[in-house]
Coordinates of C-alpha atoms in Angstrom, one line a residue:
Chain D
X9 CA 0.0 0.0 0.0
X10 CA 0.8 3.2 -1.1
X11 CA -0.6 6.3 1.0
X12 CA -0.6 9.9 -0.6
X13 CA -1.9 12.6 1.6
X14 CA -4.0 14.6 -1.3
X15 CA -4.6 17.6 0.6
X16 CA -6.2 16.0 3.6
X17 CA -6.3 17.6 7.0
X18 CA -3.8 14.9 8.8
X19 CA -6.8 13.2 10.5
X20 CA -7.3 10.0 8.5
X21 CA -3.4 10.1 7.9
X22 CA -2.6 9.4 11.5
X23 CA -5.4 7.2 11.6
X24 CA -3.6 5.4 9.0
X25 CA -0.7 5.5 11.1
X26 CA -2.5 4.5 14.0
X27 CA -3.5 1.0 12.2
X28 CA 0.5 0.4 11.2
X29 CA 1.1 0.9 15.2
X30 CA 1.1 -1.9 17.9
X31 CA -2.6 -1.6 18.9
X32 CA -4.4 -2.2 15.0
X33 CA -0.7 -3.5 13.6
X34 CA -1.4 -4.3 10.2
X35 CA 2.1 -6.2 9.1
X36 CA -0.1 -9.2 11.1
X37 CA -2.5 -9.3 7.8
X38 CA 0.3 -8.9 5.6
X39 CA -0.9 -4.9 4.6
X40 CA 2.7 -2.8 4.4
X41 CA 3.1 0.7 3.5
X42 CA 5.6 0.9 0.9
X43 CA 7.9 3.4 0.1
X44 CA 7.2 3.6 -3.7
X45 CA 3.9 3.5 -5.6
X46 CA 6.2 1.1 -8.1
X47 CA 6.1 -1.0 -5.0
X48 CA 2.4 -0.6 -4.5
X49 CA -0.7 -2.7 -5.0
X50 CA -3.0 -0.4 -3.2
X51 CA -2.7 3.3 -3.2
X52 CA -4.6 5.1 -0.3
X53 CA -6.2 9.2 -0.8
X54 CA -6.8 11.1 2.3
X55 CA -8.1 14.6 1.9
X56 CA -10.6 16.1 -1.1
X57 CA -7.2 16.4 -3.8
X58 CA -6.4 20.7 -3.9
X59 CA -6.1 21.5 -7.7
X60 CA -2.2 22.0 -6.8
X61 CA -2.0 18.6 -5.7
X62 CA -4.3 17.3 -9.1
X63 CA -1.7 16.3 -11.1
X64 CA 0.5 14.8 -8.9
X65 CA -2.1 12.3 -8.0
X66 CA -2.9 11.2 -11.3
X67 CA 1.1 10.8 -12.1
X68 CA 1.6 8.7 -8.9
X69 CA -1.7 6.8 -9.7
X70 CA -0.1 6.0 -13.1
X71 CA 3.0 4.6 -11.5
X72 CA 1.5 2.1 -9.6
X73 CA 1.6 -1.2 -11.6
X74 CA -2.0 -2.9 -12.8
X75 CA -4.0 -4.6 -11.3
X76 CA -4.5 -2.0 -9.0
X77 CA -6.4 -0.6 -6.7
X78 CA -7.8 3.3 -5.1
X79 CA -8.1 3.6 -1.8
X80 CA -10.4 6.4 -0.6
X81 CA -9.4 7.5 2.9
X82 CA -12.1 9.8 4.0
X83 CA -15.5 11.6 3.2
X84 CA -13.7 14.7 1.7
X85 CA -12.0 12.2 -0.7
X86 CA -15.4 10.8 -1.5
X87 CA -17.7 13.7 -2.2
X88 CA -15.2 17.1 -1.4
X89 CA -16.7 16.6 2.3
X90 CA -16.6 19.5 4.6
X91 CA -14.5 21.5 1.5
X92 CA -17.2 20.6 -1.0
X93 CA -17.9 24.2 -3.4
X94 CA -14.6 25.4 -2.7
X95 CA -12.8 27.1 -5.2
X96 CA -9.4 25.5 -5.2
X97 CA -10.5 21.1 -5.4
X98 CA -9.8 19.4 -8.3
X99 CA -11.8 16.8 -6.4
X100 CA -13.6 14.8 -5.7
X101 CA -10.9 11.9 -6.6
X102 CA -13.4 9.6 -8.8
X103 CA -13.9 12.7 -11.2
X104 CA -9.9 13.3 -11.6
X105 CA -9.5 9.7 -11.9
X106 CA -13.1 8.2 -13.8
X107 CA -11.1 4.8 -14.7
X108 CA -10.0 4.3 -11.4
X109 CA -11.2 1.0 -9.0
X110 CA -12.4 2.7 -5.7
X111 CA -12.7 1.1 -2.6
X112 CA -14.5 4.3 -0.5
X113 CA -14.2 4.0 3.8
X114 CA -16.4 7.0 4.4
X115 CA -15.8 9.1 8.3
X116 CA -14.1 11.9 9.3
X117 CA -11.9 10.5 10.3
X118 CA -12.8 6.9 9.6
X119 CA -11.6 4.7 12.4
X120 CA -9.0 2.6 12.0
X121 CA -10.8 -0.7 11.9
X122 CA -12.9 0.7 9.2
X123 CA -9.4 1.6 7.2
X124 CA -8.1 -1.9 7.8
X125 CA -11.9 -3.4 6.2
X126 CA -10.9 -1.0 3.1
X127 CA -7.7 -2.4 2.7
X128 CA -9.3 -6.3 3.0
X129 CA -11.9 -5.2 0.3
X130 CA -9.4 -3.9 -1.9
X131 CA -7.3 -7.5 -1.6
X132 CA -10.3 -9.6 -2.3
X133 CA -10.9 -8.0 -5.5
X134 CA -7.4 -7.7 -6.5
X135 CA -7.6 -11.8 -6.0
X136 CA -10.2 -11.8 -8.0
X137 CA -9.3 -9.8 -10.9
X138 CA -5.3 -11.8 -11.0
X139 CA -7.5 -15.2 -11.4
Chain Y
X1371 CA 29.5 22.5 -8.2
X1372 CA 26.1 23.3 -6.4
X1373 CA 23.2 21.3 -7.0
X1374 CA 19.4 21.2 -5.8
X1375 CA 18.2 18.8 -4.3
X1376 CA 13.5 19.1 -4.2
X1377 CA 12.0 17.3 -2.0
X1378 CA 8.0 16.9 -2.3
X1379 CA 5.3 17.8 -2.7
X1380 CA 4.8 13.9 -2.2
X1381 CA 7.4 12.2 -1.0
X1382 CA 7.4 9.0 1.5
X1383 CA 9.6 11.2 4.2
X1384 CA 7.1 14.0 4.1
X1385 CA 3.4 13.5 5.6
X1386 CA 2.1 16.2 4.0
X1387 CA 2.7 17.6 0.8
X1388 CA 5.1 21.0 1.2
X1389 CA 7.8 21.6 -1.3
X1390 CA 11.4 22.1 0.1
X1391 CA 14.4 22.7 -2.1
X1392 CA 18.0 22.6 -0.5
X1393 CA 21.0 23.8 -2.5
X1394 CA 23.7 21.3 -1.7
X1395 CA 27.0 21.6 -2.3
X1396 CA 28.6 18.0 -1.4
X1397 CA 26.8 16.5 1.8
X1398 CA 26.3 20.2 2.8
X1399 CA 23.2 22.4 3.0
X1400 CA 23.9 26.2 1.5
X1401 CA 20.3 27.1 0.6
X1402 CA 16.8 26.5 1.9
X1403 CA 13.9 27.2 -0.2
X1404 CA 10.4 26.5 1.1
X1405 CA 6.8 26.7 -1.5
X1406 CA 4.1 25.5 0.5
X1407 CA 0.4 25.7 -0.4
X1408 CA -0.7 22.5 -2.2
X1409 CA -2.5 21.7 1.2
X1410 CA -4.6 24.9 0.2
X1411 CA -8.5 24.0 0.6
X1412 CA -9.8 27.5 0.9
X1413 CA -11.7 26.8 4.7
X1414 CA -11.1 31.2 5.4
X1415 CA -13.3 31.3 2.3
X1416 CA -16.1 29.0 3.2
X1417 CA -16.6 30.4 6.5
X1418 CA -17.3 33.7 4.8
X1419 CA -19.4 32.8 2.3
X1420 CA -21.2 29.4 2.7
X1421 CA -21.6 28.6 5.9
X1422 CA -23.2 30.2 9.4
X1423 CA -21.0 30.8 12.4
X1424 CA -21.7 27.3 14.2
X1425 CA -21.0 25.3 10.9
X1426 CA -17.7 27.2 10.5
X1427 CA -17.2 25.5 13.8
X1428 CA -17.9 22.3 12.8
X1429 CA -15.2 23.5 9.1
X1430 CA -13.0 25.2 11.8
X1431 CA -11.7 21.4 13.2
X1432 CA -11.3 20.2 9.7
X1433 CA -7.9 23.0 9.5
X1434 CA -6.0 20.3 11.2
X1435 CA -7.0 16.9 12.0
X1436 CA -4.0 16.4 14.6
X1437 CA -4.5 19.8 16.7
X1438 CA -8.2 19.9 15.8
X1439 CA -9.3 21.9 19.1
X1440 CA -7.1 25.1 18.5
X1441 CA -8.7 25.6 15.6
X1442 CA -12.3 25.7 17.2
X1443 CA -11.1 27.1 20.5
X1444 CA -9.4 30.1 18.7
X1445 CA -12.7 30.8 16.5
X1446 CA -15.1 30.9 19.6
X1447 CA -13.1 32.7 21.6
X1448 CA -13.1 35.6 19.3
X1449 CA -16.8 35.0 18.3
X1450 CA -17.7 35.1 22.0
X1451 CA -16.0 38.2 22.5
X1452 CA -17.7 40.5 19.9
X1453 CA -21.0 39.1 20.6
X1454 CA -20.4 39.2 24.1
X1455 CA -21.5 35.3 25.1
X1456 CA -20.8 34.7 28.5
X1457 CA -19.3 31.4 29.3
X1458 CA -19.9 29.2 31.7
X1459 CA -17.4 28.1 34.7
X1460 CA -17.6 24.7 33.9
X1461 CA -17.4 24.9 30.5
X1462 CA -14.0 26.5 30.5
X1463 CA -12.5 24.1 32.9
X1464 CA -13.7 21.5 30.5
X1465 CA -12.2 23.5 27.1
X1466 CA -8.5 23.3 29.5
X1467 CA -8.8 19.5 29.9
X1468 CA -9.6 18.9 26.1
X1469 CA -6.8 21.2 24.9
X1470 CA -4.1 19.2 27.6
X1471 CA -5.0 15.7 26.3
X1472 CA -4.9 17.2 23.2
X1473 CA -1.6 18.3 23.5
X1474 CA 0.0 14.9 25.4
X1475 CA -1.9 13.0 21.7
X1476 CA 0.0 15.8 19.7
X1477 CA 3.4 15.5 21.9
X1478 CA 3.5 11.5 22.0
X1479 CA 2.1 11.5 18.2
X1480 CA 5.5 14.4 17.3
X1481 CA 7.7 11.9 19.4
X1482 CA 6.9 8.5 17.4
X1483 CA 7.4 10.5 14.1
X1484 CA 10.8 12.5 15.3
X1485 CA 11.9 8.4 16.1
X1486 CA 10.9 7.0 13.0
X1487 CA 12.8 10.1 10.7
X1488 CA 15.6 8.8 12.9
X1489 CA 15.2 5.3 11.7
X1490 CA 14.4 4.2 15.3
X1491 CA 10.9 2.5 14.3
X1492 CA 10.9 0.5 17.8
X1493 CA 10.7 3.7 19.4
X1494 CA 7.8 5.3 17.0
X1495 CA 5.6 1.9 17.8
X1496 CA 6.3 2.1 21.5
X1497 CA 5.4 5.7 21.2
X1498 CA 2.5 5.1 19.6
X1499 CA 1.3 2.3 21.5
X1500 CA 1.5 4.6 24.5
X1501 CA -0.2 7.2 22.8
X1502 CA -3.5 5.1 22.4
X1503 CA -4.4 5.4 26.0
X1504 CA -5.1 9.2 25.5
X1505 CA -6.7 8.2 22.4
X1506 CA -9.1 5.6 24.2
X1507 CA -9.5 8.9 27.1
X1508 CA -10.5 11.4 23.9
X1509 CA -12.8 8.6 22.4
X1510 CA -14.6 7.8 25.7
X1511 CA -14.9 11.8 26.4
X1512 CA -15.7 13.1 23.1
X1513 CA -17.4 9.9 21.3
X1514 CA -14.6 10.3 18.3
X1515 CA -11.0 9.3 18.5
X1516 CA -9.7 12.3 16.2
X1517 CA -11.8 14.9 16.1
X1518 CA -13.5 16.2 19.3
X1519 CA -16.7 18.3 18.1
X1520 CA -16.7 19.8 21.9
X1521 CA -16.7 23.8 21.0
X1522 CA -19.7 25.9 21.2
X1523 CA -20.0 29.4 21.3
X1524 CA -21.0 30.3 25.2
X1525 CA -19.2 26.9 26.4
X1526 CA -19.1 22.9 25.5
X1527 CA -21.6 20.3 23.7
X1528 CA -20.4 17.7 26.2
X1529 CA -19.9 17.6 29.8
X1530 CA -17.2 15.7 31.5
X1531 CA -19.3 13.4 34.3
X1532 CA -17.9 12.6 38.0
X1533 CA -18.0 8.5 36.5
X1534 CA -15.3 9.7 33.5
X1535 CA -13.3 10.7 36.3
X1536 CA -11.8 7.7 37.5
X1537 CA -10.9 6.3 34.1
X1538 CA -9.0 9.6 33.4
X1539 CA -7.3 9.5 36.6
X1540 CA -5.9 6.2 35.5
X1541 CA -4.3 7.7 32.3
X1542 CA -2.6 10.1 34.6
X1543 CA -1.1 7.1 36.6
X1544 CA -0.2 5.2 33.7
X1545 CA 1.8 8.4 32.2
X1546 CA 3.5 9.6 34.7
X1547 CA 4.6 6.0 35.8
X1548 CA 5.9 6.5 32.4
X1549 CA 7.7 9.1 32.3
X1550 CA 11.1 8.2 33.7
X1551 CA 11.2 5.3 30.9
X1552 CA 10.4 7.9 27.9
X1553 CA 13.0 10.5 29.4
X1554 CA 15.5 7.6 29.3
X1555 CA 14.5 6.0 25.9
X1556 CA 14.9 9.5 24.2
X1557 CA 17.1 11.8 26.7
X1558 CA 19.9 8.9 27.4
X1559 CA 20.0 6.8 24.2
X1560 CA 22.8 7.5 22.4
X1561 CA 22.2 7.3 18.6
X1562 CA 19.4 9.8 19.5
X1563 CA 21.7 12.0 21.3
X1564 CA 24.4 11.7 18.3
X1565 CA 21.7 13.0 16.0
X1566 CA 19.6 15.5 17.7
X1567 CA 22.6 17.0 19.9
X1568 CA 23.9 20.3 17.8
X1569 CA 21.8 19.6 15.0
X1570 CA 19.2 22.3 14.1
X1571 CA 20.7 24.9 16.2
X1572 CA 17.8 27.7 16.3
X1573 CA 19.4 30.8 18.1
X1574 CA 17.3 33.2 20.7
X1575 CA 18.1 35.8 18.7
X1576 CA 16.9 34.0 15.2
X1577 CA 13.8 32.8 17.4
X1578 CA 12.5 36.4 18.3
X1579 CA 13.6 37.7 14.6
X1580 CA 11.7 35.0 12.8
X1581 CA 8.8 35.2 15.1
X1582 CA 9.0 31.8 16.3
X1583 CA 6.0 29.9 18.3
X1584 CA 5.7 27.4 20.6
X1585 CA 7.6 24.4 21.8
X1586 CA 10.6 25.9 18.9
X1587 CA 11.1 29.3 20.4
X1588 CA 10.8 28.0 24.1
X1589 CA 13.5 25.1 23.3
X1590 CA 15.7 28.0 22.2
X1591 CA 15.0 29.6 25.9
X1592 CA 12.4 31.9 25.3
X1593 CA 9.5 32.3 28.2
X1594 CA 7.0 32.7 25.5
X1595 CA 3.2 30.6 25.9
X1596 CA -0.5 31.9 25.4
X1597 CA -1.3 30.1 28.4
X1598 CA 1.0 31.9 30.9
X1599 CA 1.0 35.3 29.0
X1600 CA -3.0 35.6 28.1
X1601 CA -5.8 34.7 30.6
X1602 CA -8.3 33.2 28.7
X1603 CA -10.8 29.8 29.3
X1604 CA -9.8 28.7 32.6
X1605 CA -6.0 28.9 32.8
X1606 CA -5.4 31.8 34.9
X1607 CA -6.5 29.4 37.7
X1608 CA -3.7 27.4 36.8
X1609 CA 0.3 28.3 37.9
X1610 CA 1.1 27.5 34.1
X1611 CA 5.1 28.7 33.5
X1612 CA 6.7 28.2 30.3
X1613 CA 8.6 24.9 29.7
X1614 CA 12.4 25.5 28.6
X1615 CA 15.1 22.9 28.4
X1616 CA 17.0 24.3 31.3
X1617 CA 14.4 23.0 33.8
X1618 CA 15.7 19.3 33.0
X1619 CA 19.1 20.2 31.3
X1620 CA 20.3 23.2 33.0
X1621 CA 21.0 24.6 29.7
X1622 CA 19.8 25.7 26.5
X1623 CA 21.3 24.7 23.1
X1624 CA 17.9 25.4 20.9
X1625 CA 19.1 22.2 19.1
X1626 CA 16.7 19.3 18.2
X1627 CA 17.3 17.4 21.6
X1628 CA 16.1 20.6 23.2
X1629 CA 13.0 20.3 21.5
X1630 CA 12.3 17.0 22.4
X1631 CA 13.2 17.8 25.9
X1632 CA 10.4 20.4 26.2
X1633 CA 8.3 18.4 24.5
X1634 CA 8.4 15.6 27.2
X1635 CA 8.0 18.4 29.8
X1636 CA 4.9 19.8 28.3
X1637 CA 3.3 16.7 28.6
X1638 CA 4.0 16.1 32.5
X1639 CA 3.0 19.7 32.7
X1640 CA -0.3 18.8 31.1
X1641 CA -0.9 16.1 32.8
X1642 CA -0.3 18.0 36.0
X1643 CA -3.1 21.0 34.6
X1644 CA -5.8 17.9 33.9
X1645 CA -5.1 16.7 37.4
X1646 CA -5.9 19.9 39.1
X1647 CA -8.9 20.7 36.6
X1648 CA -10.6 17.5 37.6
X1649 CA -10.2 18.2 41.4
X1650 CA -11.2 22.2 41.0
X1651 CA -13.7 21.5 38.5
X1652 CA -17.0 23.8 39.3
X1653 CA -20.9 22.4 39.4
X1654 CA -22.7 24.3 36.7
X1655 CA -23.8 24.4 33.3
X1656 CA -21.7 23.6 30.5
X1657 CA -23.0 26.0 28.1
X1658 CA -25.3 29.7 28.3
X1659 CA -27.3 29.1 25.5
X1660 CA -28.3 25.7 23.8
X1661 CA -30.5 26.5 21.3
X1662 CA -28.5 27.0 18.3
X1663 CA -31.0 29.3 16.5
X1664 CA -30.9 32.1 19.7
X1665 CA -27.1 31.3 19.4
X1666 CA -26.7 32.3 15.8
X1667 CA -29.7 35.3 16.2
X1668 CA -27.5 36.9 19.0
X1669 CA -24.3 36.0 16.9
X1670 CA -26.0 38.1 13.3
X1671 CA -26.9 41.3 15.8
X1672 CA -23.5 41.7 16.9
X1673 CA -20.7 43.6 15.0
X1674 CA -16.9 44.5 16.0
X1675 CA -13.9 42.4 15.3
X1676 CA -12.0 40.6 17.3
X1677 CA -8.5 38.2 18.2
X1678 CA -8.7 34.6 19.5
X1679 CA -5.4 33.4 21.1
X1680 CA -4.6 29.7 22.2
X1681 CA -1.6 27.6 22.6
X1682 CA -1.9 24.7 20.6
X1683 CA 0.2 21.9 20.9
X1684 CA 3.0 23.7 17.7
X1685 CA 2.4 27.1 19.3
X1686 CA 0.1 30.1 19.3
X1687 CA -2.8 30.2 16.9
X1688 CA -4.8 32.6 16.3
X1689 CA -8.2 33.6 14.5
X1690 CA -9.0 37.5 13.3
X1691 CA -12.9 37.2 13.3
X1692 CA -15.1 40.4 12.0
X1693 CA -18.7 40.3 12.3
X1694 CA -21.3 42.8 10.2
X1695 CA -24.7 43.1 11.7
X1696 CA -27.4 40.9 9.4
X1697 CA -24.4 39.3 7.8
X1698 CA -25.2 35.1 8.4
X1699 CA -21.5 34.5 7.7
X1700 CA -18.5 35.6 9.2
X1701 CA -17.6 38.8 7.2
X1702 CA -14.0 38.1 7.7
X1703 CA -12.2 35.3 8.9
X1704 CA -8.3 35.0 9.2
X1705 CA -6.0 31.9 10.4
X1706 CA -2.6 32.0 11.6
X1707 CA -1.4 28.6 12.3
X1708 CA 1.8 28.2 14.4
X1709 CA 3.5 26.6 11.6
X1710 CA 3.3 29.5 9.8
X1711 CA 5.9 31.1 11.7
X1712 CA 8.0 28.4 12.7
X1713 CA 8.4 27.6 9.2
X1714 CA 11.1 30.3 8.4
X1715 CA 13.1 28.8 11.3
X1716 CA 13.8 25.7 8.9
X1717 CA 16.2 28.3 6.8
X1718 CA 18.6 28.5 9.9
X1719 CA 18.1 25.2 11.4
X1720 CA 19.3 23.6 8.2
X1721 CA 21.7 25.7 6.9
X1722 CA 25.6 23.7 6.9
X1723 CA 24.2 20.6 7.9
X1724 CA 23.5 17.6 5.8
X1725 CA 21.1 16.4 3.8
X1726 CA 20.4 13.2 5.7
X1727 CA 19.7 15.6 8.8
X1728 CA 16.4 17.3 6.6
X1729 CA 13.8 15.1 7.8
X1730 CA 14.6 15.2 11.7
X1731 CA 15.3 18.8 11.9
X1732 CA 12.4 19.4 9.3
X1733 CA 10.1 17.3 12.2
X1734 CA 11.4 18.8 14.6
X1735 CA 9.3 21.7 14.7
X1736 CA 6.7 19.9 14.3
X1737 CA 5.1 21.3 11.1
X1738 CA 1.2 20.9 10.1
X1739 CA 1.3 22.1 6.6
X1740 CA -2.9 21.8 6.5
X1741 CA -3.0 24.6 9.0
X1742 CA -0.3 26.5 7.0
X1743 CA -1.9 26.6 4.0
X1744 CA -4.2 29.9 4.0
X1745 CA -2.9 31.3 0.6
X1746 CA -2.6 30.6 -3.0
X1747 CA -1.3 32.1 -6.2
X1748 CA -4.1 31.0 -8.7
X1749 CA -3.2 31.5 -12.0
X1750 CA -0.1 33.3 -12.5
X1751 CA 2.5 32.8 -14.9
X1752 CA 6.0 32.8 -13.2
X1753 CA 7.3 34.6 -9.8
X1754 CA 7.2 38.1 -8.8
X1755 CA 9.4 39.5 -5.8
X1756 CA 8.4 42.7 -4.8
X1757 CA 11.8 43.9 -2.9
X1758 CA 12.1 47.2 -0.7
X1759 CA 12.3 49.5 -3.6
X1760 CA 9.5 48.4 -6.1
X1761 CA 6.8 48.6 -3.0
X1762 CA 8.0 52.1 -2.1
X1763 CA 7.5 52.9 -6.2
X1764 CA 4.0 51.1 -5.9
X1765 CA 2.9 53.3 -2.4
X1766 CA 4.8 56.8 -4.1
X1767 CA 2.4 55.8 -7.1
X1768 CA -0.5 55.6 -5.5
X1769 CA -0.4 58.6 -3.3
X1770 CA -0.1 60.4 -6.8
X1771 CA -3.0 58.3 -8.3
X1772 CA -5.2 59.8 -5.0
X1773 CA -3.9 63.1 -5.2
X1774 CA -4.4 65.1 -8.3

């Protein structure tokens, strides 16, 4: 997993965190954060994606090798949230990236558990697709 | 041969995006260049056109996810004072124990990731193990493990109960029993000490040029915190002193390690304020007015501007707030963010060290780019640096354009 904080507030990012560290430790499930988006089989959005931030999302979206899959950290990721109608999103992330596979884990921020369920969902169907 | 080296806007050592270029010249730093903004989401904007004063609460906690009470605590507190919304006793005893356990979450959360840019990941998921006890306090408190939803103007949505109580005094326990064992693990541990000892050097004189805030300019020895120098909520009740190094050390550097030493200190002082809150705690209401709509009436007659001030866990925030009478939104609402001016202190932190020192001294001020983030350049086509000269040509001009 990939994680790219697209203009997100920091609360699902160290809710992400939270579910690497010893209490939700994910490395159990076999779910790493990697370094790379080459690396990656998952990449996970926090935050509603500012239109400075657009096209840097779409080129480290490209970089991540298929089958892949999106993960959508957040409500503001979903629908522009809380930000929705403001002047400088480029978001919400399934209208800068239509083509995309989107597993959504709506909250603000979404617990950790709930993040973890994402990540399972997005595993299942990357199974599926590889068979 | 000089070369530059970017770093960001998304980069795995970086947690938010911010752009940081470092001229290098060999392993050595000789140029600091910061552009920030990409975490620009235009909240200043939506508060004064879309939404009503209690919903820019509600927008107000969304600034910052980590620090997510400053935010609010800042807005109200100027809101309450230009309407003139009394506050209850209880209420502001309660606002002083949200903002401490927010700031032990926001110290112990800054601790794991200073560790892990050290490459000491034991340390980050001790940390952060540690960490979740205040977490499981916040969620029992405020319903939400993150974000607390507890400010209202003229008090708090939630009260703290006497059966709370006990629970909370266990988290108090459990810290301070572990106190001694953090103050070894990142005090006495030797790699830590090699890199944070000298490293980052921020000077008092640099920290009152560049306007420094928070645990930054007070690990470089300046007395300098909302909470002693303002009275506001229910602090003046408290003997609150500004944490600097020398109270464990006996000196000041104003290097890294100096950081993390008041860092650990704040927290034992917070625990310390939470302690006495719970035991002084008044009976009372916990807020003046609950019906939203009276709230928001009384809020749309008043007029007048005002300053809200709070010590957040990076340093002092605070909100300019003007309010026009029959206006529904905020006429005008400003944000400064601590960040905002500890960021220039990265340009002599980092200066002739080397590039594998970036990301610890870069932490080390603890930087929330999401709060930072008021301003954008939309649409313009290359740089423009007004210097000294061209602004005094652009105010000679306009005298002339207003006198003919």
């Amino acid at each position: 997993m990939f994680h790219v904080n697209s203009g997100s507030c920091n609360g699902c990012d160290i809710e992400i965190v939270a579910a690497l560290t010893p209490r939700y430790d994910v490395e159990r499930f076999g779910i790493k954060l990697v370094g790379s988006p080459r690396h990656a089989d998952v990449i996970a959005f926090t935050g509603p994606v500012t239109s400075d931030l657009a096209d840097k999302v779409k080129r480290v979206y490209e970089q991540i090798p298929d089958p892949k899959v999106v993960l959508v950290v957040g409500s503001c990721g979903i629908s522009g949230g809380v930000f929705h109608e403001s002047y400088h999103l480029a978001g919400p992330l399934n209208k800068l990236i239509p083509e995309a596979t989107c597993v959504y884990v709506p909250g603000c921020p979404p617990r950790p558990e709930a993040i973890i369920d994402g990540v399972v969902k997005a595993w299942k169907h990357l199974e599926e697709v590889s068979q | 041969m000089k070369y530059k080296v970017p770093i960001g806007p998304i980069h795995p050592a970086l947690k938010e995006p911010i752009m940081i270029t470092c001229e290098v010249q060999g392993e050595e730093i000789t140029g600091v260049d910061v552009t920030a903004s990409q975490n620009h989401r235009g909240v200043e904007w939506i508060g004064m056109h879309r939404n009503n004063p209690v919903q820019s609460i509600y927008l107000s906690e969304r600034i910052c996810g980590i620090c997510n009470l400053c935010h609010p605590a800042c807005l109200v507190l100027a809101v309450e004072e230009i309407a003139g919304i009394e506050v209850p006793e209880r209420a502001q005893y309660i606002r002083v124990i949200e903002a401490e356990l927010e700031r032990i979450h926001s110290h112990l959360l800054w601790a794991g990731v200073a560790a892990h840019e050290l490459g000491f990941d034991t340390l980050l998921h001790y940390t952060w193990q540690v960490r979740e006890k205040v977490m499981d306090i916040l969620e029992l408190v405020n319903g939400n493990r993150v974000t607390k939803a507890i400010m209202m103007y003229g008090g708090v949505r939630r009260d703290i109960t006497d059966d709370l109580k006990p629970k909370m005094m266990e988290m108090l326990t459990y810290y301070r029993g572990l106190f001694s064992r953090m103050a070894q693990l990142f005090l006495e541990d030797k790699t830590i000490k090699m890199r944070t000892r000298n490293i980052g050097i921020l000077t008092k004189e640099d920290a009152y040029q560049l306007q420094a805030v928070g645990p930054t300019v007070r690990a470089s020895g300046v007395p300098k915190d909302v909470r002693q120098d303002v009275a506001y909520f229910a602090y003046p009740d408290f003997e609150i002193k500004a944490v600097t190094p020398d109270q464990l050390t006996g000196t000041v550097v104003g290097d890294t390690y100096d950081r993390i030493v008041v860092r650990l200190l704040e927290v034992k002082q917070s625990l310390d304020i939470i302690e006495q809150a719970l035991d002084e705690m008044p009976p009372g209401d916990i807020a003046s007015e609950e019906k939203i709509p009276k709230l928001l009436a009384q809020i749309k007659k008043a007029e007048g501007e005002a300053i809200g001030r709070h010590e957040a866990p990076r340093g002092e925030d605070i909100h300019y707030v003007k309010l026009k009478k029959g206006l529904d939104t905020l006429y005008t609402w400003k944000v400064r963010a601590p960040t905002y001016s500890n960021i220039m202190a990265w340009r002599p932190m980092l200066m002739h060290h080397q590039i594998a020192d970036i990301p610890i001294v870069a932490a080390s001020i603890d930087p929330c780019m999401s709060c930072t983030n008021r301003v954008i350049t939309a649409g313009s086509s290359g740089e423009a640096i007004l210097g000294a000269e061209e602004l005094h040509r652009l105010s000679v001009e306009k005298t002339r354009r207003m006198t003919p």
